[in-house]
Coordinates of C-alpha atoms in Angstrom, one line a residue:
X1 CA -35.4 23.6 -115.6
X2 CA -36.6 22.3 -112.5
X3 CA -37.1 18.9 -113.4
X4 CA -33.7 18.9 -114.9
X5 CA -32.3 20.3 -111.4
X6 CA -34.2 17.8 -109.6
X7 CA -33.0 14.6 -111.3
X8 CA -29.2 16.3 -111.3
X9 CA -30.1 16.0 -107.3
X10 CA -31.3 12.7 -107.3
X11 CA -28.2 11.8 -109.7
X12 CA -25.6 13.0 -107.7
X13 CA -27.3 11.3 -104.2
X14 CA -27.7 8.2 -105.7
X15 CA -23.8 8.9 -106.8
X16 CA -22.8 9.2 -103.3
X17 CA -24.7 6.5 -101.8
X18 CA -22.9 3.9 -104.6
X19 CA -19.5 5.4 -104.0
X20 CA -19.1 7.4 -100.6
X21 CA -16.5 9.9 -100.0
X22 CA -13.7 8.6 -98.4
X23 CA -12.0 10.7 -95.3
X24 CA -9.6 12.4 -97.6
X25 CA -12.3 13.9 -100.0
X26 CA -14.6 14.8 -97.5
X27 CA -12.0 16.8 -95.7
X28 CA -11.3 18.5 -99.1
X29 CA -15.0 19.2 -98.8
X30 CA -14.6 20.8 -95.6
X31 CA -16.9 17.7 -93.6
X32 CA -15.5 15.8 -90.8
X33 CA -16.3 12.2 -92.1
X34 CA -17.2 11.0 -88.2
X35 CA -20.0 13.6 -87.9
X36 CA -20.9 13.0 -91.9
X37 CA -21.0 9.3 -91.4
X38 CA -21.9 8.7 -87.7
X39 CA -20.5 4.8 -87.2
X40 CA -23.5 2.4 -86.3
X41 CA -23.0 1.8 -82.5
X42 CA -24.6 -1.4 -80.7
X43 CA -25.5 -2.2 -77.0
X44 CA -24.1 -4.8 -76.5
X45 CA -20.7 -3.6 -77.5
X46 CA -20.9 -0.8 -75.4
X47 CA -21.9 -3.4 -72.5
X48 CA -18.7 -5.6 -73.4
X49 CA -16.7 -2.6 -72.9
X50 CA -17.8 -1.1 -69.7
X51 CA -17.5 -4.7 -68.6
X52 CA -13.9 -5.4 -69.6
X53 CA -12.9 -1.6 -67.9
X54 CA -14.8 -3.1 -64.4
X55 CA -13.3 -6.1 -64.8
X56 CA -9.8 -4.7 -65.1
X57 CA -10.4 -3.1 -62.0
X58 CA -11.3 -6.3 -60.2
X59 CA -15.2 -5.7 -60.5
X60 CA -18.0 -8.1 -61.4
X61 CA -19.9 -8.0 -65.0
X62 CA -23.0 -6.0 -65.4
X63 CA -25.8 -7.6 -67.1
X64 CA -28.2 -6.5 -69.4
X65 CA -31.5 -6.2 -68.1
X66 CA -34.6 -5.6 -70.6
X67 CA -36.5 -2.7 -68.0
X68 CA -33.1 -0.9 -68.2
X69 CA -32.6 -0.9 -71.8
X70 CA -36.6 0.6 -72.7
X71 CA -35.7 2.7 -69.6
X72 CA -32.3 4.1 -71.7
X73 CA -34.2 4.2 -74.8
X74 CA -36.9 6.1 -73.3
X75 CA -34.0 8.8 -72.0
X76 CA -32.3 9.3 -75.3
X77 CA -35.9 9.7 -77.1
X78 CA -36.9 11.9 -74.5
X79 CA -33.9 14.4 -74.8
X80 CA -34.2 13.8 -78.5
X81 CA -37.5 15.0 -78.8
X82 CA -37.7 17.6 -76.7
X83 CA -34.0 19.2 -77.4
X84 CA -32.4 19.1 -74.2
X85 CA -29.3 17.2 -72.9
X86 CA -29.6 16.7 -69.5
X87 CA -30.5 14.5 -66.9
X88 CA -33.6 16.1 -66.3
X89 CA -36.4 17.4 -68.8
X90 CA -35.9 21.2 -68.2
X91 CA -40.2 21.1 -68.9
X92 CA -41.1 18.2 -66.6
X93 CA -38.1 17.8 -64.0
X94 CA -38.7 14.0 -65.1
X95 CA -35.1 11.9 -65.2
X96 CA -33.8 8.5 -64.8
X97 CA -35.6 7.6 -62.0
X98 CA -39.2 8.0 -63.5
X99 CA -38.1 6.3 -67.0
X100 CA -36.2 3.6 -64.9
X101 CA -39.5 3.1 -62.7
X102 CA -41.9 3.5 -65.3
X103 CA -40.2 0.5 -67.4
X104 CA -40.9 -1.7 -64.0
X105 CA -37.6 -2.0 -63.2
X106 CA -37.6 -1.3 -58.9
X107 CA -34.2 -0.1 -57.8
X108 CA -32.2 -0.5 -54.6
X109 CA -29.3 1.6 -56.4
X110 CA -29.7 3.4 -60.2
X111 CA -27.8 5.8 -61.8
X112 CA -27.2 7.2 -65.3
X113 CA -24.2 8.7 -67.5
X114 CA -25.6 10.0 -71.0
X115 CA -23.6 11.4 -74.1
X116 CA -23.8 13.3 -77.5
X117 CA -22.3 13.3 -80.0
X118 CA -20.0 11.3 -82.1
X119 CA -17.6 8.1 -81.8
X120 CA -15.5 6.4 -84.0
X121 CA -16.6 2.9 -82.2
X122 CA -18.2 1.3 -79.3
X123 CA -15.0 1.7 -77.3
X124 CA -14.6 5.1 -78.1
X125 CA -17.8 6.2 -76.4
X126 CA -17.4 4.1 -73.7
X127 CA -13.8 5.4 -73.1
X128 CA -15.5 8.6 -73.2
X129 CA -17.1 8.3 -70.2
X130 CA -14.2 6.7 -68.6
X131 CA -12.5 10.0 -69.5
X132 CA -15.4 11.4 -67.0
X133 CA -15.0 11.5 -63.6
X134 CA -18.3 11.4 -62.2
X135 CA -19.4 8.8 -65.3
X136 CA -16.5 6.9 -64.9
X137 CA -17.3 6.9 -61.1
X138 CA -21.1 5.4 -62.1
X139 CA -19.1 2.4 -64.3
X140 CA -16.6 1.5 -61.6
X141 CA -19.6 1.5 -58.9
X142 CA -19.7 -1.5 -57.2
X143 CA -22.8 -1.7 -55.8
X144 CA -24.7 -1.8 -59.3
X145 CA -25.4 -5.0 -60.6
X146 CA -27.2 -4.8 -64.0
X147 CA -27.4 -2.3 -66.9
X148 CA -29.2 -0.9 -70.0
X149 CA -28.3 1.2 -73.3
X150 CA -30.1 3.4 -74.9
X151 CA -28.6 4.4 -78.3
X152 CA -30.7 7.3 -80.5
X153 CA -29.5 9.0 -83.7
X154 CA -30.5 12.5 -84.5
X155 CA -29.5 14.6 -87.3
X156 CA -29.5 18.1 -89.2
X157 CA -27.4 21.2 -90.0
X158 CA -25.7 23.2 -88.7
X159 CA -23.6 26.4 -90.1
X160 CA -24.5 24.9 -93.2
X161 CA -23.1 21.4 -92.4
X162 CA -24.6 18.0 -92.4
X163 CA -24.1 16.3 -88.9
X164 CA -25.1 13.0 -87.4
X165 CA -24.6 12.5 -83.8
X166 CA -26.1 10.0 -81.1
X167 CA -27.7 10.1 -78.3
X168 CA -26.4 7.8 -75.7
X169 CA -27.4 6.5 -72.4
X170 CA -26.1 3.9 -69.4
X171 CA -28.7 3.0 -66.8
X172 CA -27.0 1.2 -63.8
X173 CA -29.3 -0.6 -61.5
X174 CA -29.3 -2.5 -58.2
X175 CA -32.4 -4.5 -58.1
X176 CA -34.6 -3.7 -55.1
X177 CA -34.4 -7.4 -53.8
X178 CA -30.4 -7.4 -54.2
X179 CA -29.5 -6.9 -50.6
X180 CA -25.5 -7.6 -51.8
X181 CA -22.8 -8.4 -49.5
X182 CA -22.5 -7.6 -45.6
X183 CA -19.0 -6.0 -45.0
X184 CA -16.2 -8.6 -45.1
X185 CA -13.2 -9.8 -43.1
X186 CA -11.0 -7.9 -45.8
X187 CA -12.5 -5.0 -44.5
X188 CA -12.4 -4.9 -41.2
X189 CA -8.7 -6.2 -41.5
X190 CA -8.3 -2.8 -44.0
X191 CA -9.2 -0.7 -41.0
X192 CA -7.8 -2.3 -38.5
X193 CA -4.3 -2.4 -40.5
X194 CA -4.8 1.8 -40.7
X195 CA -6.0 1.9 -36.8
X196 CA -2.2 0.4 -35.9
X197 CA -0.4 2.8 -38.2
X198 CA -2.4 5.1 -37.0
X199 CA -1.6 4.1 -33.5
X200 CA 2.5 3.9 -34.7
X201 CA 2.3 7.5 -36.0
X202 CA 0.7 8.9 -32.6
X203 CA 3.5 7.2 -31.0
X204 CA 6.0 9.0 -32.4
X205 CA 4.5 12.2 -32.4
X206 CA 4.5 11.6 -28.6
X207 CA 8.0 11.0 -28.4
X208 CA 8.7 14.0 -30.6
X209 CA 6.9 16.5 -29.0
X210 CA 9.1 15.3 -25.8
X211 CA 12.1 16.4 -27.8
X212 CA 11.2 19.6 -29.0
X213 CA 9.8 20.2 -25.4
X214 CA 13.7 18.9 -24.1
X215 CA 15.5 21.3 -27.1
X216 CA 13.1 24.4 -25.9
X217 CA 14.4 23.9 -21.9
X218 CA 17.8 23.8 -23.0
X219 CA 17.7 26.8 -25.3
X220 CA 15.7 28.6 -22.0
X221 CA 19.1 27.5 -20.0
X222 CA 21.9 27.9 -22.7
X223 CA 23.9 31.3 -21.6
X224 CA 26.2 30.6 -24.8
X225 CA 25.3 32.2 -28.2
X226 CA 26.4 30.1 -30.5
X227 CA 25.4 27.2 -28.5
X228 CA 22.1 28.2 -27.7
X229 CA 21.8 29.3 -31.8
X230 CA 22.5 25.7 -33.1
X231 CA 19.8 24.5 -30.3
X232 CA 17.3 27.1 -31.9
X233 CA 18.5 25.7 -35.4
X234 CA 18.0 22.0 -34.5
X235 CA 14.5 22.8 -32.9
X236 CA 13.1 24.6 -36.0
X237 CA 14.1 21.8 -38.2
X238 CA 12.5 19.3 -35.9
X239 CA 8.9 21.2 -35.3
X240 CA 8.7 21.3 -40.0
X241 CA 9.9 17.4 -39.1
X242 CA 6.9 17.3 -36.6
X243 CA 4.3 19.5 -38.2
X244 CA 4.7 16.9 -41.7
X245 CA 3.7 14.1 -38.7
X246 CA 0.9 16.2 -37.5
X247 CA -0.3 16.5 -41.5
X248 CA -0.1 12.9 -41.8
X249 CA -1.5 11.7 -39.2
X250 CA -4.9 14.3 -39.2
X251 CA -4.8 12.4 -43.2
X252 CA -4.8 9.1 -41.8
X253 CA -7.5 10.0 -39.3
X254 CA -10.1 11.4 -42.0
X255 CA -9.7 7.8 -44.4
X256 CA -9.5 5.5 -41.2
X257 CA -13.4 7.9 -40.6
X258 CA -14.2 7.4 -44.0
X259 CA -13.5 3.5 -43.4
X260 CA -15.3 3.9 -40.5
X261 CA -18.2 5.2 -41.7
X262 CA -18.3 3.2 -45.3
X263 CA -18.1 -0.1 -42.8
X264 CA -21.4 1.5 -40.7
X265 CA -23.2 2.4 -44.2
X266 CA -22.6 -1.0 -45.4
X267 CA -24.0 -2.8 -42.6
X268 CA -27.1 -0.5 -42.1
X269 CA -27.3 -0.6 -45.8
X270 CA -27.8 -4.6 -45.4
X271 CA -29.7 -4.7 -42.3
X272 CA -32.4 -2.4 -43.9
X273 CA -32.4 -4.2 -47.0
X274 CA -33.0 -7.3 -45.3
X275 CA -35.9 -5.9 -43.1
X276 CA -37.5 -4.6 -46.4
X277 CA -37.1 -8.3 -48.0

């Protein structure tokens, strides 16, 4: 009886493997054919895609770099093993930065989004992490300059269920050597170009501040009621005028600070990178 169940097993296997379900009867089933099925993903489609979303917004190509890719590798196998998704091992505290340095890749700049789960396609993950703030904030960086993919598949049950999912990783690297780009004209045009609006703005807060200061004098002198209501009327329409202008301007003051202080960074950033080269 046992043998007879055994090659019925094997029978219907080999059955499935020569004609696989399609979406439709799988559904009937009650199996998702995406996690039943996971599609083969490859690295450098995943890399072709991060590329073409930095390119659309007007940033340079990563390249692959071997270090990076065993790094990746290493992370998904890692979290694989040991049954954690994380950036850290929960066990060892060890992340990115001891995989990326323990490939013998030296980094300026690193860091890492990671996934599980499964995708339809290469573009799907990556438009996954697009979907992320933080990752998509790691694709669009522009200080990286080279990358690596790590791409693991697991497998099991669960409730009874057959899923496949993957393991994904992105390593973004700056090579230690890489001291970039000093800030440019561009920039230093960008702030000066918020510094005069800035200077416009305070301008005409001055001037406005001399009207509501020239409304409240004649409402102090106005012996008429209905005069000195429509002064009162005018004045408290002109300080929500001027407290919008106040808003706006403290606004433009915290990004022309954060220009400010990116520009500083940048230049520090270069400076030290040249001393250690």
């Amino acid at each position: 009886m046992l043998r007879v169940f055994l090659l019925v097993l094997v029978g219907g296997a080999l059955l499935l493997w020569l004609n696989p379900p399609g979406p439709e009867q799988l559904e009937r089933w009650g199996l998702d054919s995406w996690t039943f099925v996971p599609r083969a993903l490859t690295p450098e489609e995943v890399v072709r895609h991060t590329n073409e979303y930095r390119s659309a917004h007007g940033l340079p190509p990563l390249t692959i770099h071997p270090a990076l890719n065993t790094a990746a590798q290493a992370r998904a196998l890692d979290m694989k093993t040991h049954g954690y998704f994380a950036h850290n091992n929960p066990d060892t505290g060890e992340g990115p930065s001891e995989a990326i340095e323990d490939a013998g890749y030296a980094a300026r700049v690193s860091a890492e989004n990671i996934a599980k789960g499964n995708w339809r396609s290469d573009r799907a993950l990556v438009q996954a992490w697009i979907d992320s703030p933080g990752h998509r904030a790691n694709i669009l960086d522009p200080e990286v300059r080279e990358i690596g993919i790590g791409l693991l598949r697991d497998g099991g049950l669960a409730s009874g269920r057959p899923v496949a999912y993957l393991y994904a990783v992105q390593l973004f690297g700056k090579p230690l050597a890489d001291c970039g780009e000093p800030p440019s004209d561009r920039d230093r045009a960008a702030i000066g170009e918020v510094e005069a609006r800035l200077e416009l703005l305070n301008a005409r807060l001055s001037d406005r501040r001399g009207e509501l200061d020239d409304l409240q004098s004649r409402i102090d002198r106005s012996s008429h009621n209905a005069e000195r209501n429509q002064l009162i009327q005018r004045r408290n329409q002109r300080v929500s005028e001027f407290n919008q202008m106040v808003a706006e301007s403290q606004g433009m003051q915290d990004t022309l600070s954060v220009m400010i202080d990116t520009f500083n960074a940048k230049i520090a950033d270069f400076n030290a990178c040249g001393a250690d080269t």
